[in-house]
Short mmCIF file of C-alpha atoms in Angstrom, two decimals:
data_model
loop_
_atom_site.label_atom_id
_atom_site.label_comp_id
_atom_site.label_asym_id
_atom_site.label_seq_id
_atom_site.Cartn_x
_atom_site.Cartn_y
_atom_site.Cartn_z
CA MET H 1 -85.55 98.73 314.67
CA GLY H 2 -87.58 96.68 312.45
CA LEU H 3 -88.71 98.25 309.15
CA GLY H 4 -92.27 97.72 308.56
CA ALA H 5 -94.33 100.87 309.90
CA PHE H 6 -93.19 103.16 306.43
CA LYS H 7 -94.63 100.73 304.10
CA ARG H 8 -93.30 102.64 301.14
CA SER H 9 -90.35 103.36 298.68
CA LEU H 10 -88.80 106.85 300.13
CA TRP H 11 -89.58 109.39 297.88
CA VAL H 12 -87.25 112.65 297.79
CA PHE H 13 -87.55 116.13 296.98
CA HIS H 14 -84.47 118.35 296.51
CA LEU H 15 -84.74 122.49 296.73
CA ASN H 16 -81.54 124.16 295.87
CA THR H 17 -82.26 127.71 297.97
CA GLY H 18 -79.06 129.30 296.59
CA SER H 19 -76.69 126.55 297.04
CA CYS H 20 -73.04 126.86 295.11
CA ASN H 21 -73.88 123.46 293.49
CA GLY H 22 -71.53 121.73 295.18
CA CYS H 23 -73.99 119.73 297.47
CA ASP H 24 -76.57 119.09 294.34
CA ILE H 25 -74.04 117.56 292.59
CA GLU H 26 -73.01 115.23 295.55
CA ILE H 27 -76.68 114.52 295.64
CA ILE H 28 -77.35 113.59 292.11
CA ALA H 29 -73.48 111.62 292.74
CA ALA H 30 -75.55 109.71 295.39
CA LEU H 31 -78.36 108.63 292.87
CA THR H 32 -75.83 107.40 289.72
CA PRO H 33 -74.49 103.80 289.80
CA ARG H 34 -71.37 104.31 292.26
CA TYR H 35 -73.51 104.75 295.16
CA ASP H 36 -76.99 104.36 293.41
CA VAL H 37 -79.38 105.06 296.18
CA GLU H 38 -82.58 103.41 294.04
CA ARG H 39 -81.51 100.12 295.34
CA PHE H 40 -83.22 101.07 298.20
CA GLY H 41 -86.36 102.41 296.89
CA ILE H 42 -84.92 106.08 297.36
CA LYS H 43 -86.32 108.36 294.35
CA LEU H 44 -85.81 111.85 293.42
CA VAL H 45 -89.32 113.32 292.58
CA GLY H 46 -90.14 116.27 290.77
CA SER H 47 -92.97 117.54 292.75
CA PRO H 48 -92.55 118.38 296.92
CA ARG H 49 -96.79 116.85 296.31
CA HIS H 50 -95.18 113.57 295.93
CA ALA H 51 -92.24 113.56 298.72
CA ASP H 52 -91.89 112.21 301.82
CA VAL H 53 -88.18 114.11 302.21
CA LEU H 54 -87.45 117.55 301.61
CA LEU H 55 -83.63 117.60 301.03
CA ILE H 56 -82.52 121.11 301.30
CA THR H 57 -79.22 122.93 300.21
CA GLY H 58 -78.29 126.75 299.88
CA PRO H 59 -78.03 129.13 302.60
CA VAL H 60 -81.74 130.53 301.76
CA THR H 61 -81.37 133.57 299.79
CA ARG H 62 -84.10 136.45 299.89
CA MET H 63 -85.66 135.64 296.67
CA MET H 64 -85.87 131.81 297.35
CA LYS H 65 -87.43 132.42 301.27
CA ASP H 66 -91.29 132.46 300.30
CA ARG H 67 -90.36 129.17 297.53
CA LEU H 68 -88.81 127.45 300.93
CA LEU H 69 -91.93 127.99 302.76
CA ARG H 70 -94.33 127.26 299.87
CA VAL H 71 -92.41 123.69 299.21
CA TYR H 72 -92.79 122.97 302.88
CA ASN H 73 -96.32 123.48 302.80
CA GLN H 74 -96.84 121.42 299.93
CA THR H 75 -95.35 118.61 301.13
CA PRO H 76 -97.69 116.22 302.98
CA ASP H 77 -97.40 114.91 306.54
CA PRO H 78 -95.43 113.09 307.96
CA LYS H 79 -92.40 114.16 306.41
CA VAL H 80 -88.87 114.89 307.11
CA VAL H 81 -86.33 118.06 306.58
CA VAL H 82 -82.83 116.79 305.98
CA VAL H 83 -80.45 120.03 305.32
CA VAL H 84 -77.16 119.30 302.99
CA GLY H 85 -74.45 121.14 303.64
CA ASN H 86 -72.81 123.73 306.18
CA CYS H 87 -74.33 127.00 304.69
CA GLY H 88 -77.88 125.67 305.34
CA ALA H 89 -76.98 124.56 308.63
CA THR H 90 -75.39 127.82 309.90
CA GLY H 91 -74.85 130.18 306.81
CA GLY H 92 -71.12 128.71 306.22
CA VAL H 93 -68.82 130.96 304.41
CA PHE H 94 -72.03 133.19 303.38
CA TYR H 95 -72.82 133.85 307.12
CA GLU H 96 -72.68 137.72 307.32
CA SER H 97 -73.96 138.67 303.49
CA TYR H 98 -76.93 140.95 303.58
CA ASN H 99 -78.92 138.80 301.15
CA LEU H 100 -79.68 135.58 303.18
CA GLU H 101 -82.65 134.76 304.85
CA GLY H 102 -81.18 131.67 306.53
CA PRO H 103 -79.95 129.64 307.65
CA VAL H 104 -83.06 127.20 307.36
CA ASP H 105 -83.94 125.97 310.55
CA ARG H 106 -85.30 129.86 311.20
CA LEU H 107 -87.69 129.42 308.41
CA ILE H 108 -88.96 125.77 308.74
CA PRO H 109 -88.23 122.99 311.33
CA VAL H 110 -85.40 120.77 310.59
CA ASP H 111 -84.90 117.18 311.18
CA ILE H 112 -81.42 116.52 310.20
CA TYR H 113 -78.32 118.32 309.34
CA VAL H 114 -75.70 116.92 306.96
CA PRO H 115 -72.38 119.12 307.60
CA GLY H 116 -69.54 119.37 305.00
CA CYS H 117 -68.71 121.81 302.17
CA PRO H 118 -70.29 119.52 300.62
CA PRO H 119 -70.48 116.53 302.48
CA ARG H 120 -69.49 113.16 301.04
CA PRO H 121 -72.44 111.25 299.00
CA GLU H 122 -71.72 108.37 302.18
CA ALA H 123 -73.01 111.24 304.44
CA ILE H 124 -76.17 112.00 302.35
CA ILE H 125 -77.13 108.34 302.09
CA ASP H 126 -76.41 108.14 306.00
CA ALA H 127 -78.87 110.95 306.75
CA ILE H 128 -81.57 109.60 304.28
CA ALA H 129 -81.50 106.48 306.33
CA LYS H 130 -81.73 108.27 309.27
CA ALA H 131 -84.62 110.31 307.65
CA TRP H 132 -86.28 106.92 306.60
CA ALA H 133 -85.76 105.83 310.71
CA LYS H 134 -87.71 108.91 311.94
CA LEU H 135 -90.60 108.53 309.30
CA GLU H 136 -91.15 105.04 311.03
CA ALA H 137 -91.39 106.01 314.45
CA MET H 138 -93.88 108.20 312.99
CA GLU H 139 -95.99 106.33 311.15
CA ALA H 140 -95.69 103.89 314.28
CA LYS H 141 -97.02 106.27 316.60
CA LYS H 142 -100.15 107.04 314.44
CA MET M 1 -100.97 139.41 275.92
CA LYS M 2 -103.06 138.16 272.83
CA LYS M 3 -105.62 135.23 272.63
CA ASN M 4 -103.80 132.74 270.86
CA ARG M 5 -100.55 133.05 273.11
CA VAL M 6 -99.91 131.08 276.26
CA GLN M 7 -97.27 132.02 278.52
CA ILE M 8 -95.31 129.46 280.40
CA PRO M 9 -93.01 130.01 283.35
CA ILE M 10 -90.38 127.76 283.87
CA GLY M 11 -88.46 127.77 287.67
CA PRO M 12 -87.29 128.94 290.10
CA ILE M 13 -88.30 125.19 290.92
CA HIS M 14 -88.67 122.89 288.52
CA PRO M 15 -87.73 119.00 287.58
CA ALA M 16 -85.83 120.17 284.50
CA LEU M 17 -83.60 122.76 286.21
CA LYS M 18 -81.07 121.66 288.58
CA GLU M 19 -80.53 125.33 289.65
CA PRO M 20 -82.99 128.32 290.44
CA ILE M 21 -83.73 130.42 287.39
CA GLN M 22 -86.75 131.62 286.14
CA ILE M 23 -87.50 131.32 282.58
CA GLU M 24 -90.52 132.37 280.93
CA VAL M 25 -91.63 131.15 277.23
CA GLU M 26 -94.53 133.03 275.38
CA LEU M 27 -95.81 130.28 273.04
CA LYS M 28 -97.96 130.37 270.04
CA GLY M 29 -99.15 127.14 269.47
CA GLU M 30 -96.09 124.46 270.17
CA HIS M 31 -93.39 126.84 269.54
CA VAL M 32 -91.71 129.89 271.59
CA GLU M 33 -92.26 133.28 270.21
CA ASN M 34 -90.63 135.33 273.18
CA VAL M 35 -88.56 134.65 276.09
CA SER M 36 -87.49 136.02 278.99
CA ILE M 37 -85.12 135.43 281.82
CA THR M 38 -85.01 136.25 285.58
CA LEU M 39 -82.11 135.91 287.38
CA GLY M 40 -80.93 136.57 291.26
CA HIS M 41 -82.22 133.45 293.17
CA VAL M 42 -78.84 132.45 293.88
CA HIS M 43 -77.44 135.80 294.58
CA ARG M 44 -75.41 135.73 298.19
CA GLY M 45 -73.28 138.85 297.84
CA ILE M 46 -69.82 136.89 297.48
CA GLU M 47 -68.02 140.21 296.03
CA TRP M 48 -69.23 141.95 299.38
CA ILE M 49 -68.17 139.50 302.02
CA GLY M 50 -64.97 139.43 300.10
CA LEU M 51 -64.39 143.36 300.97
CA ARG M 52 -64.60 142.25 304.50
CA ARG M 53 -61.86 139.65 304.66
CA ASN M 54 -58.18 139.31 303.88
CA PRO M 55 -57.70 137.60 300.67
CA VAL M 56 -56.25 134.26 301.77
CA GLN M 57 -59.58 133.98 303.74
CA THR M 58 -61.59 135.51 300.45
CA LEU M 59 -59.74 132.20 298.52
CA ALA M 60 -62.54 129.82 300.21
CA LEU M 61 -65.18 132.26 299.28
CA ALA M 62 -64.04 132.21 295.66
CA GLU M 63 -64.09 128.65 295.78
CA ARG M 64 -67.84 128.43 296.77
CA VAL M 65 -68.83 130.88 293.94
CA CYS M 66 -69.73 127.48 292.06
CA GLY M 67 -69.65 123.94 293.17
CA ILE M 68 -68.95 122.71 289.69
CA CYS M 69 -66.01 125.25 288.43
CA ASN M 70 -64.42 125.47 292.05
CA ILE M 71 -60.76 125.29 290.22
CA VAL M 72 -61.06 128.39 287.83
CA HIS M 73 -62.62 130.27 290.26
CA PRO M 74 -59.77 130.66 292.63
CA LEU M 75 -57.37 130.20 289.94
CA ALA M 76 -58.79 133.24 288.69
CA PHE M 77 -58.55 135.01 292.05
CA CYS M 78 -55.30 133.93 292.95
CA THR M 79 -53.81 135.04 289.74
CA ALA M 80 -55.57 138.50 289.85
CA ILE M 81 -53.88 138.74 293.09
CA GLU M 82 -50.33 137.97 292.07
CA ASN M 83 -51.13 140.65 288.90
CA ALA M 84 -51.76 143.16 291.56
CA ALA M 85 -49.05 142.07 293.99
CA ASN M 86 -46.61 141.41 291.37
CA ILE M 87 -45.95 137.63 292.84
CA LYS M 88 -44.04 135.34 290.62
CA VAL M 89 -45.44 131.68 291.02
CA PRO M 90 -43.07 128.70 290.89
CA GLU M 91 -42.98 127.13 287.45
CA ARG M 92 -44.12 123.55 288.89
CA ALA M 93 -47.24 125.39 290.37
CA GLU M 94 -48.19 126.72 287.15
CA TYR M 95 -48.24 123.35 285.83
CA LEU M 96 -49.69 121.79 288.38
CA ARG M 97 -52.70 124.43 287.91
CA VAL M 98 -53.02 123.26 284.61
CA ILE M 99 -53.32 119.73 285.45
CA TYR M 100 -55.74 120.20 288.32
CA ALA M 101 -58.03 122.80 285.89
CA GLU M 102 -57.90 120.19 283.39
CA LEU M 103 -59.09 117.32 285.54
CA GLU M 104 -61.90 119.84 286.31
CA ARG M 105 -62.78 120.28 282.57
CA ILE M 106 -63.03 116.81 282.56
CA HIS M 107 -65.32 116.54 285.11
CA SER M 108 -67.42 119.19 284.48
CA HIS M 109 -67.70 118.60 280.66
CA LEU M 110 -68.82 114.53 281.89
CA LEU M 111 -71.14 116.26 283.98
CA PHE M 112 -72.54 118.22 281.30
CA LEU M 113 -73.08 115.34 278.98
CA GLY M 114 -74.77 113.54 281.99
CA VAL M 115 -77.56 116.31 282.08
CA ALA M 116 -77.74 117.14 278.71
CA ALA M 117 -78.58 113.22 278.21
CA HIS M 118 -81.09 113.74 281.17
CA GLU M 119 -82.89 116.60 279.57
CA LEU M 120 -83.39 114.48 276.72
CA GLY M 121 -84.81 111.83 278.79
CA PHE M 122 -82.06 109.25 277.93
CA ASP M 123 -81.14 108.66 281.72
CA SER M 124 -79.26 105.34 280.46
CA ILE M 125 -76.67 107.74 279.31
CA LEU M 126 -76.98 109.91 282.52
CA HIS M 127 -75.83 107.12 284.45
CA TYR M 128 -73.13 106.23 282.44
CA THR M 129 -71.44 109.37 282.12
CA TRP M 130 -72.05 109.83 285.85
CA LEU M 131 -70.26 106.32 286.57
CA VAL M 132 -66.86 107.23 284.38
CA ARG M 133 -67.32 110.57 286.18
CA GLU M 134 -66.48 109.01 289.51
CA LYS M 135 -63.10 108.14 288.04
CA VAL M 136 -61.91 111.62 287.65
CA LEU M 137 -62.87 112.39 291.18
CA ASP M 138 -61.19 109.55 292.37
CA VAL M 139 -58.25 111.28 291.16
CA ILE M 140 -58.80 114.70 292.36
CA GLU M 141 -59.49 113.37 295.55
CA TYR M 142 -56.54 111.53 295.40
CA LEU M 143 -54.23 114.30 294.64
CA THR M 144 -55.98 117.08 296.45
CA GLY M 145 -57.76 115.51 299.44
CA ASN M 146 -61.27 116.37 298.49
CA ARG M 147 -63.89 115.53 295.81
CA ILE M 148 -65.23 118.28 295.18
CA THR M 149 -64.26 121.45 296.74
CA LYS M 150 -60.64 121.23 296.27
CA ALA M 151 -59.23 123.77 298.28
CA ILE M 152 -55.55 123.43 296.37
CA LEU M 153 -54.89 126.37 294.86
CA MET M 154 -52.94 129.28 297.21
CA ILE M 155 -51.72 132.79 296.36
CA GLY M 156 -48.58 132.21 294.83
CA GLY M 157 -49.15 128.67 294.01
CA VAL M 158 -50.44 125.19 294.67
CA ARG M 159 -50.78 123.83 298.24
CA ARG M 160 -49.63 120.24 297.10
CA ASP M 161 -47.37 118.75 295.18
CA ILE M 162 -48.13 115.82 292.73
CA THR M 163 -45.34 113.26 293.81
CA GLU M 164 -43.62 110.44 291.20
CA LYS M 165 -45.71 107.95 293.80
CA GLN M 166 -48.71 109.24 292.65
CA MET M 167 -47.96 109.58 289.02
CA PRO M 168 -49.11 105.68 288.20
CA LYS M 169 -52.59 106.63 289.51
CA VAL M 170 -52.91 109.47 287.21
CA ARG M 171 -51.83 107.87 284.32
CA GLU M 172 -54.22 104.70 284.88
CA ALA M 173 -57.11 107.08 284.99
CA LEU M 174 -55.80 108.82 281.80
CA GLU M 175 -55.51 105.05 280.22
CA TYR M 176 -59.14 104.76 281.30
CA TYR M 177 -60.23 107.95 279.73
CA GLU M 178 -59.03 106.82 276.48
CA LYS M 179 -61.19 103.76 276.60
CA VAL M 180 -64.36 105.91 277.37
CA TYR M 181 -64.04 108.54 275.11
CA LYS M 182 -64.37 106.06 272.35
CA LYS M 183 -67.87 105.00 273.84
CA LEU M 184 -68.60 108.48 274.46
CA CYS M 185 -67.78 109.01 270.67
CA ASP M 186 -70.06 106.21 269.76
CA VAL M 187 -72.72 107.28 272.29
CA PHE M 188 -73.11 111.22 271.47
CA LEU M 189 -71.85 111.15 267.79
CA ASP M 190 -73.84 107.75 266.13
CA ASP M 191 -77.07 107.88 267.98
CA PRO M 192 -80.02 108.39 266.01
CA THR M 193 -82.29 109.49 269.15
CA ILE M 194 -79.52 111.98 270.40
CA ASN M 195 -79.06 113.22 266.82
CA ALA M 196 -82.70 113.46 266.21
CA ARG M 197 -83.49 115.37 269.74
CA THR M 198 -80.56 117.91 269.07
CA ARG M 199 -79.65 118.32 265.11
CA ASP M 200 -80.34 121.69 264.30
CA ILE M 201 -82.00 122.53 267.28
CA GLY M 202 -81.27 125.48 269.18
CA VAL M 203 -79.20 127.19 266.23
CA LEU M 204 -77.06 130.21 267.42
CA THR M 205 -75.23 131.45 264.62
CA LYS M 206 -71.96 132.53 264.04
CA LYS M 207 -73.07 136.35 263.73
CA GLN M 208 -75.46 136.05 266.53
CA ALA M 209 -72.60 134.69 268.93
CA LEU M 210 -70.57 137.47 268.06
CA GLN M 211 -73.12 139.89 268.83
CA LEU M 212 -74.33 138.67 272.01
CA CYS M 213 -70.58 137.95 273.02
CA ALA M 214 -71.17 134.72 274.04
CA VAL M 215 -67.86 132.48 275.12
CA GLY M 216 -66.13 128.93 275.59
CA PRO M 217 -67.82 125.90 274.12
CA THR M 218 -71.06 127.78 273.01
CA ALA M 219 -68.92 130.42 270.79
CA ARG M 220 -66.89 127.67 269.75
CA ALA M 221 -69.54 125.37 268.76
CA SER M 222 -70.85 128.36 266.61
CA GLY M 223 -67.46 128.78 264.79
CA ILE M 224 -65.55 131.21 267.00
CA LYS M 225 -62.23 130.04 267.23
CA LYS M 226 -61.85 131.66 270.70
CA ASP M 227 -60.19 130.23 273.99
CA ILE M 228 -58.36 132.20 276.70
CA ARG M 229 -55.89 129.28 276.65
CA GLN M 230 -55.19 129.62 273.34
CA ASP M 231 -55.43 133.43 272.93
CA PHE M 232 -54.27 134.99 276.28
CA PRO M 233 -51.93 132.07 277.85
CA TYR M 234 -52.05 131.72 281.57
CA ALA M 235 -50.32 129.42 284.17
CA ALA M 236 -48.46 126.82 281.49
CA TYR M 237 -50.81 127.09 278.74
CA ALA M 238 -48.30 129.08 276.78
CA ASP M 239 -46.18 126.23 276.66
CA LEU M 240 -48.82 123.79 275.65
CA ASP M 241 -50.02 125.17 272.10
CA VAL M 242 -53.37 124.83 272.70
CA GLU M 243 -55.87 125.53 269.94
CA ALA M 244 -59.54 126.26 270.31
CA ILE M 245 -61.79 123.40 269.03
CA THR M 246 -64.65 124.02 266.99
CA PRO M 247 -67.02 121.06 265.62
CA ASP M 248 -65.59 121.18 261.85
CA VAL M 249 -62.39 119.33 263.24
CA LEU M 250 -64.54 116.20 263.32
CA LEU M 251 -67.82 116.93 261.26
CA ASN M 252 -66.59 119.50 258.33
CA GLU M 253 -69.31 121.58 259.03
CA ILE M 254 -70.34 123.93 261.81
CA ARG M 255 -73.94 124.41 262.17
CA GLY M 256 -74.37 126.00 265.75
CA ASP M 257 -76.95 123.62 267.14
CA THR M 258 -77.22 121.89 270.19
CA PHE M 259 -75.35 118.83 268.88
CA ASP M 260 -72.37 121.14 268.08
CA ARG M 261 -72.24 122.45 271.48
CA VAL M 262 -72.22 118.49 272.70
CA VAL M 263 -69.28 117.53 270.28
CA VAL M 264 -67.19 120.80 271.46
CA ARG M 265 -66.91 119.43 274.59
CA VAL M 266 -66.59 115.25 273.81
CA LEU M 267 -63.63 116.67 271.94
CA GLU M 268 -62.50 118.86 274.94
CA ILE M 269 -62.47 115.81 277.09
CA LYS M 270 -59.95 114.22 274.61
CA GLN M 271 -58.10 117.78 274.59
CA SER M 272 -57.75 117.84 278.36
CA LEU M 273 -56.40 114.23 278.50
CA GLU M 274 -53.92 115.17 276.30
CA LEU M 275 -52.54 118.63 278.11
CA ILE M 276 -52.54 116.75 281.44
CA ASP M 277 -50.12 114.10 279.98
CA ARG M 278 -48.09 116.58 278.54
CA CYS M 279 -47.99 118.32 281.92
CA LEU M 280 -47.13 114.97 283.56
CA LYS M 281 -44.14 114.57 281.34
CA GLU M 282 -43.18 118.33 280.94
CA MET M 283 -43.38 119.25 284.37
CA PRO M 284 -39.85 120.86 285.76
CA ASP M 285 -38.64 120.28 289.43
CA GLY M 286 -39.02 122.78 291.96
CA PRO M 287 -40.80 124.93 294.58
CA ILE M 288 -44.63 124.95 294.37
CA LEU M 289 -45.04 127.87 296.30
CA TYR M 290 -43.74 131.36 296.36
CA GLU M 291 -44.41 132.02 299.80
CA PRO M 292 -44.97 129.14 302.35
CA MET M 293 -45.01 131.22 305.12
CA LEU M 294 -48.97 132.35 305.82
CA GLN M 295 -48.15 135.22 307.92
CA ARG M 296 -45.35 136.70 305.55
CA LEU M 297 -47.45 136.23 302.46
CA LEU M 298 -50.46 138.49 304.35
CA VAL M 299 -48.17 141.36 305.61
CA GLN M 300 -47.04 141.82 301.89
CA LEU M 301 -50.28 141.70 300.66
CA ARG M 302 -51.00 144.13 303.01
CA GLN M 303 -48.32 146.58 301.36
CA VAL M 304 -49.96 146.07 297.86
CA ALA M 305 -51.54 149.07 296.15
CA GLY M 306 -52.69 148.36 292.69
CA GLU M 307 -55.16 146.33 290.42
CA GLY M 308 -55.10 142.98 288.97
CA VAL M 309 -57.17 141.53 286.65
CA ALA M 310 -57.13 137.65 285.44
CA LEU M 311 -58.76 135.72 282.21
CA VAL M 312 -59.18 132.15 282.73
CA GLU M 313 -60.96 129.57 280.81
CA ALA M 314 -63.20 127.72 282.47
CA PRO M 315 -65.25 124.55 281.24
CA ARG M 316 -68.05 127.03 280.34
CA GLY M 317 -66.07 129.79 279.13
CA GLU M 318 -64.05 133.08 279.72
CA LEU M 319 -64.06 134.30 283.36
CA ILE M 320 -62.82 137.69 284.79
CA HIS M 321 -61.77 138.60 287.95
CA TYR M 322 -60.76 141.90 288.59
CA ILE M 323 -59.32 142.88 292.18
CA ARG M 324 -58.01 146.22 293.55
CA MET M 325 -55.68 146.69 296.60
CA GLU M 326 -55.17 149.78 298.50
CA LYS M 327 -52.74 148.91 301.23
CA SER M 328 -55.28 147.35 303.12
CA GLU M 329 -56.29 144.04 304.95
CA ALA M 330 -59.23 143.65 302.28
CA PRO M 331 -59.31 144.37 298.65
CA LEU M 332 -61.10 147.76 297.97
CA ALA M 333 -62.94 146.21 294.88
CA TRP M 334 -63.71 142.55 293.71
CA LYS M 335 -65.50 141.65 290.72
CA ILE M 336 -66.46 138.44 289.21
CA ARG M 337 -67.62 138.12 285.72
CA ALA M 338 -68.65 134.29 285.19
CA PRO M 339 -69.19 132.62 281.65
CA THR M 340 -72.94 131.71 282.11
CA TYR M 341 -73.59 135.85 282.28
CA ALA M 342 -72.02 136.32 279.13
CA ASN M 343 -73.98 133.16 277.63
CA LEU M 344 -77.68 133.71 278.86
CA SER M 345 -78.35 136.20 276.43
CA SER M 346 -77.51 133.73 273.59
CA ILE M 347 -80.30 131.64 275.21
CA VAL M 348 -82.95 133.92 273.63
CA PRO M 349 -81.98 133.39 270.00
CA MET M 350 -81.92 129.64 270.48
CA LEU M 351 -85.17 129.17 271.74
CA GLU M 352 -86.91 131.49 269.40
CA GLY M 353 -88.92 129.10 267.14
CA CYS M 354 -88.15 125.99 268.70
CA GLU M 355 -90.61 123.84 270.24
CA LEU M 356 -91.76 123.52 274.11
CA ALA M 357 -90.12 120.37 274.72
CA ASP M 358 -87.16 121.54 273.03
CA VAL M 359 -86.61 124.09 275.79
CA PRO M 360 -84.59 122.04 278.86
CA ILE M 361 -82.16 120.79 276.22
CA VAL M 362 -81.57 124.14 274.55
CA VAL M 363 -81.06 126.00 277.86
CA ALA M 364 -78.92 122.83 279.24
CA SER M 365 -76.80 123.16 276.09
CA ILE M 366 -74.92 126.31 277.16
CA ASP M 367 -74.64 124.28 280.23
CA PRO M 368 -75.39 126.90 282.84
CA CYS M 369 -73.78 127.64 285.86
CA ILE M 370 -76.48 130.08 287.59
CA ALA M 371 -74.38 130.04 290.93
CA CYS M 372 -71.59 131.78 289.19
CA ALA M 373 -74.07 134.11 287.08
CA ASN M 374 -75.58 135.90 290.01
CA ARG M 375 -73.99 138.54 290.98
CA ALA M 376 -76.53 141.30 291.32
CA ILE M 377 -80.00 141.55 292.68
CA ILE M 378 -82.51 144.01 291.70
CA ALA M 379 -83.83 145.66 295.03
CA ASP M 380 -86.67 147.52 293.62
CA LYS M 381 -88.94 145.64 291.51
CA ASN M 382 -90.70 148.42 289.76
CA ALA M 383 -87.01 149.73 288.98
CA VAL M 384 -86.62 149.89 284.74
CA LEU M 385 -82.70 150.19 284.47
CA ASP M 386 -82.03 151.23 280.74
CA GLN M 387 -78.99 151.85 278.90
CA GLU M 388 -78.56 155.36 280.08
CA LYS M 389 -79.50 154.78 284.35
CA LEU M 390 -76.68 151.56 283.59
CA HIS M 391 -74.28 153.68 282.17
CA ALA M 392 -74.36 156.90 284.62
CA LEU M 393 -74.81 154.07 287.52
CA SER M 394 -71.40 152.23 286.81
CA VAL M 395 -69.70 155.97 286.39
CA ASN M 396 -70.74 156.89 289.70
CA LYS M 397 -68.85 153.42 290.88
CA THR M 398 -66.01 154.11 289.00
CA ARG M 399 -65.81 157.60 290.61
CA ALA M 400 -66.37 156.09 294.01
CA LEU M 401 -63.37 153.43 293.20
CA LEU M 402 -61.05 156.19 292.11
CA LYS M 403 -61.88 158.26 295.97
CA GLY M 404 -60.91 154.73 297.10
CA GLY M 405 -63.75 152.72 298.36
CA SER M 406 -66.97 150.88 297.25
CA LYS M 407 -67.61 149.81 300.72
#
C-alpha cells in the first residue's frame, strides 16, 4: 500500500472514559523516547476538533457516556476510533458493574480494538498504523 | 455570582488532566478564590463486584483499581485477607513483596516527576524521566512477566521467586538508578525554571495538613513525619528500619510548597533503591507461598469468619483495605480507602490564592490518582448530604453489616 492520499501528520486525541490508568500510561509511554511515535509524525493533541484518531480507554462509566458522545461528534470526519484495552472492548473485569454504559462499541462505531490489560506500547503503535491505513483508504475514496 | 468573578471549569476532559475529574475554580482577576471538586467519573463499582467473586478472582480486580499502584492494592487486599484468615506468609515472600512494592514506588515517582515537568511545560524533562523509567519497567517485566499489571501477588505469598540468576540484572538496574538519581537531583533541585514555578506555590502548612488528614508524600512535604512503613510496618518493613522522609533532610527547612513535594519524591527514589538493595542481600531462603494448591486455599478461605484490615504505604500515601468474611464464597464487605481520597481536600487550601496558570502543577503535586479515589457515586444530583445524614447512612450500613450482608 502506498502512502500518499492522507497528506498530513496523524493527530491523536486520547479520551479516558473510566480507565484504571494502565492503558493511559502505556499510551504516554508510546509517546516518550523509548517508543517515540512522534518520529512518525504522530502527535497527541488537546482537543478532539484537531484529531484524526480517537484513542479511547476505559469501560465508559455512566458519567462519561455523554462526554464520549460529545467528543465523538466534535471530531471531524474522516475519523478512526481505536479502543485501547480489554475493558473498552468488552467491559473486561468490570463487565457486570452497575455503573457501566459501555463497552464503547455500544455507543459509537469502533474501527480498531487493541486487546490487552494493558496492551504493550508496541501493540498501541501497531493499532495507530492500522488506523493510518484506514484513513488512507477513506481519503483515497473521496 | 458576583460581577468581577469568573468561574472556570477544568475537566473532566482537559489537556492538563490525565484522568477525568472536574475542578471548578472561581477567579478574582488572576487569582483563585474558591475551588470545588467533583468526583465519580471513574467509578466502576469495584467493591460491589468484589462481593460477587471469590477472593482469588477478586485479586485480579484489586489490581485493576489503579494501573499505576497495582502492587499495593493487591498487597493490601492480600494482607487484609491474611489477617482475617490468620494465614502466615513465608518470610521470603515478605521480602519479595517489599522488593516489588519498592520497584513500583520508583516507577510511580518517576512517572510523577515527568507529569509534574509536563504541567510546567518543561516537556524535555517529561521525556527524560519517562526514558529512565523504562529501565525499572524492564526489570519489573523481567521479574514478574508484565510491564504494568504485574499479577505477582497471591493470598499467602507471591507467585514468582527472584532466582540467583536474575539478581545481576536487578543489581545493574540499581546501579543505573544511582547515576540517574544524581542527574534527577541536578534537574529538579537546582534548575532555576523549576524553582521559579514551584517555590512557595501551593503551600500546605503543617497545621492544615494535620487538619485535613493529608497522607503520604503530601503530608511529609508539610513536615509531618508519618509513613506506614515506619509507623505500622507490614511485610518485611519492620526489619528494614524505614524512616519517613521530610524535605528538611536536604534543605534544612520545610515550606510545604510544591517544590517540597517534588523533593520528597526525589529523595524517596533513593530510599527505595537502598531498601531493594538491602532486601536482595538479607532475603532468607525458603518457600514463597503459604498454600500452592489453589483449591485447598479456596476451601480454607471459605471457612473464614472474621474481619481484616490492612494498612499499606502506597506511592501516594496510606492505603487501607477492609475485608469481612462470613464463611461464604465471596467476602461480605470490602472497603478501599485510597490515599488520593484523603489528599484531595488539601488541594483546596493549596489552590486558594494562587494564579490560574499554577492550577495544573499544584493539582498534579499531590500526584492524584483519580481511579483510586472514585469509590462512590452520587445517583441523585439534588441530594445534599450533610454530616448528620452521612452519619445516619453509615450507622445503617454498620447495622446491615452486623446483621450479615451489605449486598
